[in-house]
Tab-separated table of C-alpha atoms in Angstrom:
chain	number	residue	atom	x	y	z
H	1	MET	CA	-1.967	-7.979	-37.178
H	2	THR	CA	1.288	-9.434	-35.865
H	3	PHE	CA	0.654	-7.728	-32.542
H	4	ALA	CA	-2.891	-9.119	-32.327
H	5	LEU	CA	-1.671	-12.640	-33.155
H	6	PHE	CA	1.023	-12.404	-30.494
H	7	SER	CA	-1.591	-11.240	-27.986
H	8	PHE	CA	-3.760	-14.252	-28.767
H	9	HIS	CA	-0.725	-16.498	-28.358
H	10	SER	CA	-0.040	-14.892	-24.959
H	11	VAL	CA	-3.611	-15.624	-23.852
H	12	LEU	CA	-3.134	-19.283	-24.741
H	13	PHE	CA	0.253	-19.346	-23.022
H	14	PHE	CA	-1.220	-17.750	-19.901
H	15	CYS	CA	-4.074	-20.287	-19.800
H	16	SER	CA	-1.777	-23.282	-20.301
H	17	PHE	CA	0.562	-21.936	-17.636
H	18	VAL	CA	-2.096	-21.576	-14.940
H	19	TRP	CA	-3.409	-25.002	-15.942
H	20	ARG	CA	-0.013	-26.511	-15.110
H	21	LEU	CA	0.141	-24.581	-11.834
H	22	GLU	CA	-3.215	-26.077	-10.870
H	23	GLY	CA	-1.994	-29.558	-11.702
H	24	GLY	CA	-4.409	-29.932	-14.589
H	25	GLY	CA	-7.396	-28.692	-12.582
H	26	GLY	CA	-9.916	-26.287	-14.004
H	27	GLY	CA	-10.275	-23.870	-11.082
H	28	LEU	CA	-7.376	-21.531	-11.665
H	29	ILE	CA	-7.472	-21.705	-15.442
H	30	GLY	CA	-11.166	-20.923	-15.327
H	31	ARG	CA	-10.509	-17.863	-13.193
H	32	GLY	CA	-7.722	-16.767	-15.526
H	33	VAL	CA	-9.944	-16.979	-18.582
H	34	ARG	CA	-12.793	-15.178	-16.803
H	35	VAL	CA	-10.442	-12.333	-15.819
H	36	ILE	CA	-9.244	-11.917	-19.393
H	37	VAL	CA	-12.754	-12.039	-20.855
H	38	SER	CA	-14.239	-9.738	-18.213
H	39	LEU	CA	-11.499	-7.135	-18.588
H	40	GLY	CA	-11.772	-7.219	-22.351
H	41	ARG	CA	-15.537	-6.778	-22.271
H	42	VAL	CA	-15.372	-3.887	-19.818
H	43	LEU	CA	-12.698	-2.014	-21.762
H	44	TRP	CA	-14.292	-2.666	-25.124
H	45	GLY	CA	-17.689	-1.641	-23.794
H	46	MET	CA	-16.400	1.803	-22.901
H	47	GLY	CA	-16.644	2.763	-26.544
H	48	ARG	CA	-14.512	5.534	-27.947
H	49	MET	CA	-11.445	6.358	-25.876
H	50	GLU	CA	-8.331	8.442	-26.348
H	51	VAL	CA	-6.355	7.373	-23.299
H	52	CYS	CA	-6.633	4.314	-21.078
H	53	LEU	CA	-5.004	4.724	-17.638
H	54	VAL	CA	-4.198	1.430	-15.916
H	55	GLN	CA	-2.847	1.098	-12.390
H	56	ALA	CA	-0.330	-1.701	-11.892
H	57	PRO	CA	-0.072	-4.090	-10.169
H	58	PRO	CA	-1.792	-6.272	-11.048
H	59	ALA	CA	0.020	-6.325	-14.358
H	60	VAL	CA	-0.788	-9.854	-15.564
H	61	PRO	CA	-3.003	-10.243	-17.508
H	62	VAL	CA	-4.315	-6.662	-17.124
H	63	LEU	CA	-1.669	-4.890	-19.211
H	64	MET	CA	-1.961	-7.468	-21.967
H	65	VAL	CA	-5.730	-7.037	-22.259
H	66	ALA	CA	-5.524	-3.235	-22.010
H	67	ARG	CA	-2.812	-3.074	-24.679
H	68	VAL	CA	-4.793	-5.215	-27.119
H	69	VAL	CA	-8.006	-3.218	-26.628
H	70	THR	CA	-6.301	0.176	-26.857
H	71	TRP	CA	-4.448	-0.952	-29.975
H	72	LEU	CA	-7.720	-1.960	-31.601
H	73	ARG	CA	-9.345	1.302	-30.462
H	74	GLY	CA	-6.458	3.485	-31.554
H	75	ALA	CA	-6.042	4.776	-27.997
H	76	ARG	CA	-2.970	5.459	-25.887
H	77	LEU	CA	-2.150	3.231	-22.891
H	78	VAL	CA	-0.695	4.933	-19.822
H	79	VAL	CA	0.514	2.745	-16.952
H	80	ASP	CA	0.458	4.036	-13.367
H	81	TRP	CA	3.054	1.959	-11.475
H	82	HIS	CA	2.379	1.675	-7.740
H	83	ASN	CA	4.645	-1.336	-7.233
H	84	ILE	CA	6.346	-4.116	-9.179
H	85	GLY	CA	3.931	-7.031	-9.396
H	86	TRP	CA	6.377	-9.904	-9.598
H	87	THR	CA	7.999	-8.876	-6.312
H	88	ILE	CA	4.665	-9.282	-4.501
H	89	LEU	CA	4.222	-12.770	-5.927
H	90	GLY	CA	7.852	-13.477	-5.075
H	91	MET	CA	7.181	-12.930	-1.374
H	92	LYS	CA	4.595	-15.708	-1.519
H	93	ARG	CA	6.218	-18.235	-3.857
H	94	GLY	CA	9.920	-17.372	-3.887
H	95	GLU	CA	11.669	-15.315	-6.549
H	96	GLY	CA	13.041	-18.379	-8.337
H	97	SER	CA	9.700	-20.128	-8.792
H	98	LEU	CA	8.207	-20.793	-12.212
H	99	ALA	CA	5.194	-18.625	-11.456
H	100	VAL	CA	7.334	-15.626	-10.505
H	101	ARG	CA	9.650	-15.982	-13.496
H	102	PHE	CA	6.647	-16.162	-15.825
H	103	TYR	CA	4.976	-13.153	-14.199
H	104	ARG	CA	8.201	-11.156	-14.289
H	105	GLY	CA	8.685	-11.771	-18.001
H	106	GLN	CA	5.078	-10.912	-18.845
H	107	GLU	CA	5.087	-7.806	-16.670
H	108	ARG	CA	8.265	-6.540	-18.284
H	109	PHE	CA	7.094	-7.347	-21.838
H	110	TRP	CA	3.652	-5.775	-21.568
H	111	GLY	CA	4.836	-2.936	-19.358
H	112	ARG	CA	7.239	-1.858	-22.106
H	113	ARG	CA	4.272	-1.661	-24.526
H	114	GLY	CA	2.709	1.272	-22.683
H	115	ASP	CA	2.662	4.642	-24.430
H	116	GLY	CA	3.331	6.552	-21.226
H	117	HIS	CA	4.245	5.766	-17.652
H	118	MET	CA	3.977	7.295	-14.207
H	119	CYS	CA	5.046	5.934	-10.834
H	120	VAL	CA	4.959	6.827	-7.138
H	121	SER	CA	8.634	7.385	-6.252
H	122	ASP	CA	12.002	8.353	-7.649
H	123	ALA	CA	13.277	4.939	-6.571
H	124	MET	CA	10.634	3.209	-8.674
H	125	ARG	CA	11.349	5.431	-11.677
H	126	GLU	CA	14.988	4.388	-11.513
H	127	ARG	CA	14.023	0.719	-11.272
H	128	LEU	CA	11.649	0.924	-14.224
H	129	GLY	CA	14.461	2.440	-16.249
H	130	ARG	CA	17.006	-0.115	-15.102
H	131	GLU	CA	14.916	-3.307	-15.368
H	132	PHE	CA	12.236	-2.398	-17.929
H	133	GLY	CA	14.184	0.027	-20.073
H	134	LEU	CA	11.495	2.701	-19.664
H	135	GLU	CA	12.394	6.328	-20.270
H	136	GLY	CA	10.474	9.495	-19.484
H	137	VAL	CA	8.602	8.003	-16.535
H	138	VAL	CA	6.732	10.746	-14.655
H	139	VAL	CA	6.860	10.589	-10.846
H	140	CYS	CA	3.384	11.347	-9.492
H	141	ARG	CA	3.507	10.663	-5.776
H	142	ASP	CA	0.639	9.600	-3.595
H	143	ARG	CA	-0.174	12.469	-1.269
H	144	VAL	CA	-2.710	13.478	1.324
H	145	THR	CA	-5.917	14.753	-0.242
H	146	SER	CA	-7.269	18.252	0.282
H	147	CYS	CA	-10.179	16.595	2.096
H	148	GLN	CA	-7.794	15.073	4.653
H	149	LEU	CA	-6.150	18.405	5.316
H	150	SER	CA	-9.401	20.345	5.585
H	151	VAL	CA	-11.185	18.133	8.134
H	152	ALA	CA	-11.831	20.013	11.339
H	153	GLY	CA	-12.173	18.319	14.711
H	154	GLY	CA	-12.583	14.569	14.789
H	155	MET	CA	-13.329	12.158	17.588
H	156	THR	CA	-12.116	12.747	21.103
H	157	ARG	CA	-9.853	10.130	22.641
H	158	GLU	CA	-12.756	8.985	24.826
H	159	GLU	CA	-15.034	8.615	21.803
H	160	ALA	CA	-12.360	6.670	19.936
H	161	LEU	CA	-11.842	4.311	22.880
H	162	GLU	CA	-15.590	3.791	23.150
H	163	TRP	CA	-15.736	3.123	19.400
H	164	MET	CA	-13.223	0.307	19.958
H	165	GLY	CA	-15.024	-1.093	22.980
H	166	PHE	CA	-12.820	0.401	25.723
H	167	GLU	CA	-15.362	2.635	27.448
H	168	GLY	CA	-14.201	4.463	30.553
H	169	GLU	CA	-10.474	4.024	29.888
H	170	GLY	CA	-9.701	7.566	28.787
H	171	GLU	CA	-7.418	8.570	31.661
H	172	GLY	CA	-3.741	7.919	30.996
H	173	VAL	CA	-4.415	5.915	27.851
H	174	LEU	CA	-2.679	6.621	24.551
H	175	ILE	CA	-3.817	5.307	21.176
H	176	GLY	CA	-1.461	4.026	18.506
H	177	VAL	CA	-3.085	3.161	15.181
H	178	SER	CA	-1.957	1.106	12.193
H	179	PRO	CA	-4.175	0.538	9.134
H	180	THR	CA	-3.260	-2.782	7.535
H	181	SER	CA	-4.319	-5.417	5.025
H	182	TRP	CA	-2.412	-8.226	6.821
H	183	THR	CA	-0.478	-9.208	3.723
H	184	VAL	CA	3.009	-10.695	3.451
H	185	ASP	CA	4.557	-7.288	2.750
H	186	GLU	CA	3.631	-5.990	6.215
H	187	ASN	CA	6.119	-6.922	8.899
H	188	PHE	CA	3.934	-7.389	11.979
H	189	GLY	CA	6.419	-9.910	13.350
H	190	ILE	CA	8.341	-6.877	14.604
H	191	LEU	CA	5.332	-5.736	16.643
H	192	LEU	CA	4.794	-9.226	18.068
H	193	GLU	CA	8.427	-9.376	19.126
H	194	GLY	CA	8.268	-5.909	20.660
H	195	LEU	CA	5.020	-6.215	22.634
H	196	PRO	CA	6.575	-7.602	25.864
H	197	GLU	CA	9.123	-4.763	25.889
H	198	LEU	CA	6.375	-2.213	25.147
H	199	GLU	CA	4.548	-3.575	28.197
H	200	ARG	CA	7.597	-2.867	30.340
H	201	VAL	CA	8.202	0.576	28.838
H	202	CYS	CA	4.572	1.609	29.404
H	203	GLY	CA	4.891	0.547	33.036
H	204	GLU	CA	7.993	2.682	33.502
H	205	ALA	CA	6.258	5.674	31.904
H	206	GLY	CA	3.060	5.187	33.886
H	207	LYS	CA	1.073	4.929	30.666
H	208	ARG	CA	-1.383	2.517	29.164
H	209	LEU	CA	-1.475	1.918	25.451
H	210	VAL	CA	-4.181	0.767	23.072
H	211	LEU	CA	-2.870	-0.371	19.710
H	212	ALA	CA	-5.628	-0.241	17.089
H	213	LEU	CA	-5.071	-2.321	13.956
H	214	SER	CA	-7.688	-2.219	11.227
H	215	GLY	CA	-8.272	-4.429	8.245
H	216	GLU	CA	-8.689	-8.025	7.179
H	217	GLY	CA	-6.227	-10.379	5.509
H	218	PRO	CA	-4.312	-13.649	5.625
H	219	GLY	CA	-1.920	-12.690	8.439
H	220	ARG	CA	-4.520	-11.552	10.926
H	221	GLU	CA	-5.467	-14.915	12.440
H	222	ARG	CA	-1.897	-15.866	13.365
H	223	PHE	CA	-1.245	-12.401	14.805
H	224	GLU	CA	-4.299	-12.551	17.061
H	225	LYS	CA	-3.378	-16.069	18.183
H	226	VAL	CA	0.105	-15.004	19.271
H	227	VAL	CA	-1.179	-11.845	20.990
H	228	GLY	CA	-3.751	-13.937	22.871
H	229	GLU	CA	-0.932	-16.016	24.367
H	230	LEU	CA	0.865	-12.970	25.810
H	231	SER	CA	0.288	-11.659	29.311
H	232	LEU	CA	-0.282	-7.965	28.675
H	233	GLU	CA	-1.881	-5.529	31.093
H	234	ARG	CA	-0.725	-2.073	30.079
H	235	VAL	CA	-0.777	-2.734	26.327
H	236	ARG	CA	-4.087	-3.660	24.755
H	237	VAL	CA	-4.304	-4.730	21.125
H	238	ARG	CA	-7.570	-4.157	19.273
H	239	VAL	CA	-7.993	-5.643	15.795
H	240	TRP	CA	-11.175	-4.845	13.953
H	241	THR	CA	-12.632	-5.275	10.495
H	242	GLY	CA	-15.562	-3.785	8.686
H	243	TRP	CA	-15.921	-0.758	6.482
H	244	VAL	CA	-16.456	2.654	8.053
H	245	PRO	CA	-17.278	5.927	6.286
H	246	ALA	CA	-14.264	7.993	5.287
H	247	SER	CA	-15.223	10.794	7.685
H	248	GLU	CA	-15.309	8.387	10.647
H	249	TYR	CA	-12.004	6.870	9.618
H	250	ARG	CA	-10.329	10.275	9.448
H	251	GLY	CA	-11.975	11.287	12.713
H	252	PHE	CA	-10.625	8.200	14.430
H	253	LEU	CA	-7.108	8.772	13.107
H	254	MET	CA	-7.181	12.344	14.374
H	255	ALA	CA	-8.149	11.103	17.849
H	256	ALA	CA	-5.113	8.810	18.004
H	257	ASP	CA	-1.774	9.863	19.452
H	258	PHE	CA	0.573	8.322	16.908
H	259	GLY	CA	0.611	6.039	13.909
H	260	MET	CA	2.570	2.926	12.984
H	261	CYS	CA	3.389	1.708	9.492
H	262	PHE	CA	4.696	-1.855	9.096
H	263	HIS	CA	4.672	-1.859	5.297
H	264	ALA	CA	7.842	-3.656	4.213
H	265	SER	CA	7.493	-3.122	0.419
H	266	SER	CA	8.041	-6.172	-1.741
H	267	SER	CA	10.022	-4.089	-4.235
H	268	GLY	CA	11.469	-1.527	-1.841
H	269	ASP	CA	10.308	1.159	-4.251
H	270	ASP	CA	6.660	1.905	-3.402
H	271	VAL	CA	5.260	4.183	-0.698
H	272	PRO	CA	2.147	3.042	1.229
H	273	MET	CA	-0.944	5.230	1.105
H	274	LYS	CA	-1.603	4.457	4.770
H	275	LEU	CA	1.471	6.536	5.616
H	276	PHE	CA	-0.130	9.592	4.003
H	277	ASP	CA	-3.420	8.868	5.777
H	278	LEU	CA	-1.616	8.988	9.127
H	279	LEU	CA	0.416	12.103	8.328
H	280	GLY	CA	-2.660	13.790	6.868
H	281	ALA	CA	-4.415	13.256	10.199
H	282	GLY	CA	-1.566	15.099	11.914
H	283	LEU	CA	0.017	12.051	13.560
H	284	PRO	CA	3.710	11.399	14.110
H	285	VAL	CA	4.525	7.978	12.674
H	286	ALA	CA	6.841	5.105	13.453
H	287	ALA	CA	7.544	3.600	10.009
H	288	TYR	CA	9.408	0.478	8.969
H	289	ASP	CA	12.571	1.564	7.178
H	290	TYR	CA	12.995	-0.278	3.884
H	291	GLY	CA	15.128	2.268	2.090
H	292	ALA	CA	15.032	5.455	0.083
H	293	ALA	CA	11.411	5.209	-1.075
H	294	ILE	CA	9.856	5.367	2.400
H	295	ARG	CA	11.953	8.442	3.137
H	296	GLU	CA	10.452	10.115	0.097
H	297	GLY	CA	7.102	9.879	1.870
H	298	MET	CA	8.129	10.963	5.378
H	299	SER	CA	11.004	12.818	6.989
H	300	ALA	CA	12.667	11.859	10.271
H	301	GLU	CA	11.274	15.081	11.760
H	302	GLU	CA	7.746	13.670	11.492
H	303	GLY	CA	8.367	10.571	13.575
H	304	CYS	CA	10.916	7.787	13.458
H	305	PHE	CA	12.080	4.865	11.352
H	306	PHE	CA	12.721	1.371	12.678
H	307	SER	CA	14.082	-1.861	11.265
H	308	ASP	CA	13.594	-4.191	14.233
H	309	ALA	CA	11.644	-4.561	17.465
H	310	GLY	CA	14.198	-2.548	19.435
H	311	GLY	CA	13.861	0.391	17.056
H	312	LEU	CA	10.066	0.251	17.229
H	313	VAL	CA	10.085	0.256	21.032
H	314	ALA	CA	12.545	3.172	21.093
H	315	GLY	CA	10.254	5.163	18.795
H	316	VAL	CA	7.116	4.430	20.826
H	317	ARG	CA	9.000	5.391	23.994
H	318	VAL	CA	9.419	8.864	22.493
H	319	PHE	CA	5.708	9.025	21.660
H	320	LEU	CA	4.832	8.146	25.278
H	321	ASP	CA	6.500	11.349	26.448
H	322	ASP	CA	3.786	14.019	26.347
H	323	GLY	CA	6.153	16.872	25.523
H	324	GLU	CA	8.030	15.018	22.774
H	325	ARG	CA	4.798	13.753	21.244
H	326	GLU	CA	3.177	17.162	21.106
H	327	ALA	CA	6.304	18.689	19.574
H	328	LEU	CA	6.225	16.020	16.872
H	329	ARG	CA	2.527	16.584	16.232
H	330	LYS	CA	3.134	20.311	15.784
H	331	ARG	CA	5.880	19.613	13.250
H	332	VAL	CA	3.633	17.218	11.320
H	333	ALA	CA	0.690	19.644	11.361
H	334	GLY	CA	2.863	22.609	10.469
H	335	ARG	CA	4.514	21.044	7.450
H	336	GLU	CA	3.325	22.516	4.176
H	337	ARG	CA	2.114	19.614	2.050
H	338	VAL	CA	1.521	19.190	-1.639
H	339	THR	CA	-1.934	17.649	-1.988
H	340	TRP	CA	-2.771	14.737	-4.250
H	341	GLU	CA	-4.936	17.024	-6.380
H	342	ALA	CA	-2.068	19.474	-6.939
H	343	GLU	CA	0.384	16.660	-7.677
H	344	TRP	CA	-2.015	15.129	-10.195
H	345	GLU	CA	-2.694	18.441	-11.893
H	346	GLU	CA	0.982	19.327	-12.197
H	347	ARG	CA	2.453	15.979	-13.207
H	348	ALA	CA	-0.200	13.662	-14.622
H	349	LYS	CA	-2.046	16.176	-16.772
H	350	CYS	CA	0.740	16.519	-19.330
H	351	LEU	CA	1.123	12.749	-19.565
H	352	LEU	CA	-2.572	12.301	-20.305
H	353	GLY	CA	-2.541	14.759	-23.165
H	354	GLY	CA	-3.765	17.825	-21.301
H	355	ARG	CA	-6.653	16.089	-19.568
H	356	ALA	CA	-6.622	15.638	-15.793
């Protein structure tokens, strides 16, 4: 009963907090209440359960609602940590802000109430132990799926260029691809800074380059505005949105020549799924280097790491060399990979009580 009363108090605290953030307005508090009520109804409506697996972030108020419902149902709560939520909010509002300090406290409190925990990297496991006091966290890494590894063929380069609206430009054109959500934890400022130098490098190599960036998000408009102000002839940037079937997406990736990953990681401890998409399609990747976690997902033999525009340009210069690029592609394709299904079966099954 004490736990239930504390949970109710936390709901009230959460509502009063978002009310103050909104300056007394009803918009944000209304959304907060609707989230809590909707989550509670969905979880309660599932009926009998033995284990509830929740992916975090978001942690607030999700973990609170899940913990209350599972407590009432007599079920276990297992938290699957893909990042640390307060660090994402911190990139938007600043780590010292009231909102971030509140979120951090709630995430830590409710995260510690889980009955079991898994996460996506050794670095994150260490952080959860250090900051949350969690022990026995199981590392269950994101991986390529068996479907990604079993796809045969794909689009040709000409088909991929036509798909992007560059018909008839197949000769001497290379495709670099970067899936993105245009959020604050993706450092596309590095690409903007490096584009003029990439233009020069492509000229020296006698190559033309199409950079394909997919997705929609808050950073896209500014990026396109800056690119539109540059005088680029050998480097073309194509940004597109819209959902495409998984088979077409994989086919397009396989038609590209290399991948780019600008994920900067708000916590420094997560590994982006887009990196595994690119590697699963057999592409060498230029990845932003934010520390140990990214190196858990990719080795230097499968591409390159960069931390600034100069490093990105140096990596792409290697990809422009036909011999170097093909050697990298062979190393990526030849690497024996643990699939997501095998990782889940081996590591998550025991945590979920023998059920995968």
